[in-house]
PDB file of C-alpha atoms in Angstrom:
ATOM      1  CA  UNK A   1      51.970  85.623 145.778  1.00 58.00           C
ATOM      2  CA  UNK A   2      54.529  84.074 148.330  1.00 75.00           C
ATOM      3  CA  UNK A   3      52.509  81.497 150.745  1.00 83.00           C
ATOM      4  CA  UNK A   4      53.388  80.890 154.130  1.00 91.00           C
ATOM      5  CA  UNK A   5      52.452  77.591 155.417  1.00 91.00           C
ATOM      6  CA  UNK A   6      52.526  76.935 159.273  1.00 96.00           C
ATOM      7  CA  UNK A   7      52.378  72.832 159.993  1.00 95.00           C
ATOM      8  CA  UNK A   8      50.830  72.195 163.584  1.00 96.00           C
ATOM      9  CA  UNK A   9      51.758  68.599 164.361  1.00 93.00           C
ATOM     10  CA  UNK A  10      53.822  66.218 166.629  1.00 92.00           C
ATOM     11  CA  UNK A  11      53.836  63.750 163.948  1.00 89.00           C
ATOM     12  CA  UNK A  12      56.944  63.881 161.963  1.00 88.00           C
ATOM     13  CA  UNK A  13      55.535  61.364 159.323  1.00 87.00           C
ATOM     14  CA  UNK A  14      52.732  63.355 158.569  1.00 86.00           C
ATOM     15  CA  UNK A  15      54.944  66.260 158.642  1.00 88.00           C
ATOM     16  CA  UNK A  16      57.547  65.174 155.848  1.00 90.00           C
ATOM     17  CA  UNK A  17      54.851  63.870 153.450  1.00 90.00           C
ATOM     18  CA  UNK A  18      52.834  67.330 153.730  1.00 90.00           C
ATOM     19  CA  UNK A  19      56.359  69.399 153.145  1.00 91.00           C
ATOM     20  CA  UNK A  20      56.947  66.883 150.069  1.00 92.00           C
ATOM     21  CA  UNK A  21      53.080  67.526 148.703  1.00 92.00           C
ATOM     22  CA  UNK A  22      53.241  70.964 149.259  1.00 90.00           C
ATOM     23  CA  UNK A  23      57.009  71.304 147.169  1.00 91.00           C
ATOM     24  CA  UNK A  24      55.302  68.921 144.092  1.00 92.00           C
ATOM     25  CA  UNK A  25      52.031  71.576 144.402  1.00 91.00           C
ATOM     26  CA  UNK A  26      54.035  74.669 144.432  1.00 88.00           C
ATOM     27  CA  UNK A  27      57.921  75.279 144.856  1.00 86.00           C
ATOM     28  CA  UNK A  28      57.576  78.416 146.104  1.00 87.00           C
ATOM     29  CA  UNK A  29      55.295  77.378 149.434  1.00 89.00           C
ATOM     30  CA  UNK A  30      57.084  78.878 152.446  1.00 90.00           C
ATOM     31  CA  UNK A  31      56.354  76.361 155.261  1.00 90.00           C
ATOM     32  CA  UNK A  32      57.245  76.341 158.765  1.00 93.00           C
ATOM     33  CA  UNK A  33      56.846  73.417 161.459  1.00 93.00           C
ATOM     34  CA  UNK A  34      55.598  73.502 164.675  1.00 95.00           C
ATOM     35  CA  UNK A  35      55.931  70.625 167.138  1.00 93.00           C
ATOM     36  CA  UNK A  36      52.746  71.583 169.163  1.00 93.00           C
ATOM     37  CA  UNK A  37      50.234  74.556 170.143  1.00 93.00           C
ATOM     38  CA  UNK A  38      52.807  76.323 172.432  1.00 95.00           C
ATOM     39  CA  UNK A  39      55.646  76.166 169.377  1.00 95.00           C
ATOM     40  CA  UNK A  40      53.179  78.045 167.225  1.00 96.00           C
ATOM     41  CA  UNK A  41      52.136  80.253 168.939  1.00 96.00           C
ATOM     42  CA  UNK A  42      55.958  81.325 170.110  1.00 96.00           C
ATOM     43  CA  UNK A  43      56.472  81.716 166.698  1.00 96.00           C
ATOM     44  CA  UNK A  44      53.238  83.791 166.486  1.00 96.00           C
ATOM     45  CA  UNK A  45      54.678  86.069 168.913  1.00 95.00           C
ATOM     46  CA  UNK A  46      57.998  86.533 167.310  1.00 95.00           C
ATOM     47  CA  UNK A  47      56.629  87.631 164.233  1.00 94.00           C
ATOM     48  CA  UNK A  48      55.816  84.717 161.802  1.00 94.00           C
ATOM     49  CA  UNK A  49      53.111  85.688 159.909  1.00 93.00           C
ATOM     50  CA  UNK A  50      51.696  82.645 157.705  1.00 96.00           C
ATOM     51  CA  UNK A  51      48.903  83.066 155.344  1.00 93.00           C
ATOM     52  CA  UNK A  52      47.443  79.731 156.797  1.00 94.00           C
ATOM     53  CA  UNK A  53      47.395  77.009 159.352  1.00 96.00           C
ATOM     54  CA  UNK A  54      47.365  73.155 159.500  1.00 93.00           C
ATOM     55  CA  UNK A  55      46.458  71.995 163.034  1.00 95.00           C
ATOM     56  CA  UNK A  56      46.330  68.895 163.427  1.00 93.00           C
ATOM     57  CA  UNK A  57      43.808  67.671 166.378  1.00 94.00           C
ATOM     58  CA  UNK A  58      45.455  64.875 168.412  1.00 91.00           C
ATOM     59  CA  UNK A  59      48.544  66.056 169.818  1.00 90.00           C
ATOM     60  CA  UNK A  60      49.658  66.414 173.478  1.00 88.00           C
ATOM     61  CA  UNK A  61      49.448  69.159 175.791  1.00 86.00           C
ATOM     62  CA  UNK A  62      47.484  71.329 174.201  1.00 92.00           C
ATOM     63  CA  UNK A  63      45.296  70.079 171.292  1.00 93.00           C
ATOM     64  CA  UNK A  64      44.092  71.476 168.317  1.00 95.00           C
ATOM     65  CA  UNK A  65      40.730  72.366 170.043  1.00 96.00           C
ATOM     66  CA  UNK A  66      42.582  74.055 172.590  1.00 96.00           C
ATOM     67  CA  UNK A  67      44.822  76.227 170.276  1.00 96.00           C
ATOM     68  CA  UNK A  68      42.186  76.698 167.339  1.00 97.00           C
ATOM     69  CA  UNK A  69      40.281  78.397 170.432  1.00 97.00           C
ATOM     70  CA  UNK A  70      43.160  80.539 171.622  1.00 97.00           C
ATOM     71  CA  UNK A  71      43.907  81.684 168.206  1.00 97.00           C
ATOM     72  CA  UNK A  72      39.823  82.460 167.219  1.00 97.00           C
ATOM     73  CA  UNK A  73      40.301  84.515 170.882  1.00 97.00           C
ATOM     74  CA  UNK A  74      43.285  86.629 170.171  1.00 95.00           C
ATOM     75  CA  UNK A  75      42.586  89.780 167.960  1.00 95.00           C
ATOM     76  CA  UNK A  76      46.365  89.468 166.371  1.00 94.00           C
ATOM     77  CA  UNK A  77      46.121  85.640 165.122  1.00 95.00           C
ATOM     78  CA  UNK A  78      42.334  85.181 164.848  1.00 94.00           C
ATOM     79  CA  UNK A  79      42.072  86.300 160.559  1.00 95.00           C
ATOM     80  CA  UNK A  80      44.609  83.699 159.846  1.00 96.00           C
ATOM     81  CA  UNK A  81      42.468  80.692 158.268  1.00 95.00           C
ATOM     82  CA  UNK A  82      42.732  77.340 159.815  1.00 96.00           C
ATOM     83  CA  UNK A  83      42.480  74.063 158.604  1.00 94.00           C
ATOM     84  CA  UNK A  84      41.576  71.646 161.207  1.00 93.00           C
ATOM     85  CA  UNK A  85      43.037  67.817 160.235  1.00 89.00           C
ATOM     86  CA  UNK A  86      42.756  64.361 161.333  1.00 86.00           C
ATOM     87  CA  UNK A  87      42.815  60.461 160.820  1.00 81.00           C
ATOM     88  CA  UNK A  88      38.993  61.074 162.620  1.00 79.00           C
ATOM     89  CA  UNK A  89      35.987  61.981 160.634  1.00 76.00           C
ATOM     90  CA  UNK A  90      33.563  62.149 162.801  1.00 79.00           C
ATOM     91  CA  UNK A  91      30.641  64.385 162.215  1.00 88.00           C
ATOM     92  CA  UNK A  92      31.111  65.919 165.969  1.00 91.00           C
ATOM     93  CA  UNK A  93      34.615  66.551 165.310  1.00 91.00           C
ATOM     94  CA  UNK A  94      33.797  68.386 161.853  1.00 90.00           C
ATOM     95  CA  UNK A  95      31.131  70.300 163.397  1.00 92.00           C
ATOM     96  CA  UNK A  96      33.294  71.528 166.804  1.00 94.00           C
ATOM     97  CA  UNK A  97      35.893  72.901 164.067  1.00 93.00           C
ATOM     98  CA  UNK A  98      33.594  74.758 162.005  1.00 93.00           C
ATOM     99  CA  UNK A  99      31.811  76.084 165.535  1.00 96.00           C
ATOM    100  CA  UNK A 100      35.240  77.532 167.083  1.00 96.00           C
ATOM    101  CA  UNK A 101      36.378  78.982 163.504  1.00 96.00           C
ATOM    102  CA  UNK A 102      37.800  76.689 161.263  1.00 95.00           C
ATOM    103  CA  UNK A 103      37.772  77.558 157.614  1.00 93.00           C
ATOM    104  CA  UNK A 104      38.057  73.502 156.922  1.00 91.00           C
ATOM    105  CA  UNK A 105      38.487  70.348 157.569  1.00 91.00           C
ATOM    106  CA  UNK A 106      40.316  67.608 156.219  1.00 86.00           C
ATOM    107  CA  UNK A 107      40.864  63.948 157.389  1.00 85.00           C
ATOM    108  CA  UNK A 108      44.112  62.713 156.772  1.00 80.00           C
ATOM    109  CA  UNK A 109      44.193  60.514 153.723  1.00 76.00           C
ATOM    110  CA  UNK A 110      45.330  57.300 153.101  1.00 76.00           C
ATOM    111  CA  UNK A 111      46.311  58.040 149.082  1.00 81.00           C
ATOM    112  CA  UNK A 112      49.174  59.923 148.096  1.00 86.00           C
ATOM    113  CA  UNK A 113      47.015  61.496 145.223  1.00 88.00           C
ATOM    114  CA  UNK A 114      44.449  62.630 147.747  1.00 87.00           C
ATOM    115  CA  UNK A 115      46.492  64.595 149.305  1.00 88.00           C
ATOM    116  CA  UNK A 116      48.342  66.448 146.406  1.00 91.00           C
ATOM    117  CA  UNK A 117      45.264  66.989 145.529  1.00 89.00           C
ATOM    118  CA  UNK A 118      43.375  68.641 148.276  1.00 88.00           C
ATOM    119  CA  UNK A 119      46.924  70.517 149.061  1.00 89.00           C
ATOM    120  CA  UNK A 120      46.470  71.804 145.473  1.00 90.00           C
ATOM    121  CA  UNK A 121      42.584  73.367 146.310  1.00 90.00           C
ATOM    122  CA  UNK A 122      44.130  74.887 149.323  1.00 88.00           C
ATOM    123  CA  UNK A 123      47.333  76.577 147.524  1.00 89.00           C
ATOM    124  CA  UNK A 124      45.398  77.525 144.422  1.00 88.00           C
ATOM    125  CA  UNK A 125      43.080  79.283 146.917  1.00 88.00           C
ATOM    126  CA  UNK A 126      45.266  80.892 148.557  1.00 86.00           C
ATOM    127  CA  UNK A 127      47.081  82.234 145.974  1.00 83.00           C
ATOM    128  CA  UNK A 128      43.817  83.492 143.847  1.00 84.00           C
ATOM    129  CA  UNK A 129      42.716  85.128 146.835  1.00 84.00           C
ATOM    130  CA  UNK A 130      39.399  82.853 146.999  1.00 84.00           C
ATOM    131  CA  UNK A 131      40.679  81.362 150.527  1.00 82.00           C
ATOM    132  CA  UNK A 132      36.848  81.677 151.293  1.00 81.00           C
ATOM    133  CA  UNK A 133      35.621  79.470 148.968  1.00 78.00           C
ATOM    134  CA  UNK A 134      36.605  77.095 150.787  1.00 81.00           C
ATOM    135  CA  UNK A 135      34.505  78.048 154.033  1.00 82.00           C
ATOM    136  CA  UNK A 136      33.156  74.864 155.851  1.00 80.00           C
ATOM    137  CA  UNK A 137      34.386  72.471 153.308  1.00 77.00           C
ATOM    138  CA  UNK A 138      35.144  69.012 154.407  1.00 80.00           C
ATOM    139  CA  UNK A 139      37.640  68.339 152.124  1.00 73.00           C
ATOM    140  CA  UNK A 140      37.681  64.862 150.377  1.00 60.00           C
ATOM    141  CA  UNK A 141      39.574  62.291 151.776  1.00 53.00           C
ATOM    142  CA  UNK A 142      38.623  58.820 150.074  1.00 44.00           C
ATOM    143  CA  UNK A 143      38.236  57.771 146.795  1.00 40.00           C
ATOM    144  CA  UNK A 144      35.041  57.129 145.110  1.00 40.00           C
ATOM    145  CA  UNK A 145      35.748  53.206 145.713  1.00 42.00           C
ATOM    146  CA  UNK A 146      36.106  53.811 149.671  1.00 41.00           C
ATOM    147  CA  UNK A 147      32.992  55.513 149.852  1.00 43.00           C
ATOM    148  CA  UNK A 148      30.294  53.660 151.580  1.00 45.00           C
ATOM    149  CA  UNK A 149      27.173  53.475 149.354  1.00 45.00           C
TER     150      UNK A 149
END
């Protein structure tokens, strides 16, 4: 099955170093990038159809809350599955993504391996079909030494 990823983020950075995760996870990943909320969803209206969104939260103009909401509210965008992302992992924020429809969340790690690997639950998913597993998951995003006990 052909995946179509649609990036939502104004940070180029970030950007590259999900593009180069996703090619290392699986070569044949279709992803798109969108600079912001209004990007995406003029590619929305043009016809891209991805089989899943990134949106990141902190971005200007219109946020991730902002465009999470519009997409959950519009009958032609609202079954694509989100992922909400951030550097924040606050319990508020987790909970306000699950609330307006996120299928996940994910705070941004700070280990290469990390994120290969939580970009490999996500592909795997999508291409077994099992997307849904992964309902209200907050996806790990430290390793075990990190972890406060």
């Amino acid at each position: 099955m052909a995946v179509e990823f649609l990036l939502v983020d104004d940070d180029n950075d970030d950007s590259d170093l999900i593009f180069e995760v996703l090619k290392e996870v699986n070569s044949e990943v279709q992803y798109t990038y969108a600079m912001d909320g209004p990007e995406a969803f003029d590619m929305l209206a043009n016809g891209y159809a991805p089989n899943i969104i990134f949106l990141d939260i902190n971005m200007p103009g219109m946020n991730g809350w902002q465009c999470l909401t519009k997409l959950k509210a519009n009958e032609q965008y609202k079954h694509i599955p989100v992922i909400m992302y951030s550097t924040s992992s606050y319990q508020h924020e987790i909970d306000k993504a699950f609330e307006l429809g996120a299928l996940a969340f994910f705070t941004k790690p700070n280990h290469y391996f990390l994120l290969k690997k939580n970009m490999k639950i996500i592909i795997d998913a999508l291409a077994d079909n099992t997307l849904h597993t992964l309902e209200k998951t907050v996806l790990e995003s430290m390793t075990p030494s990190e972890k406060k006990p």
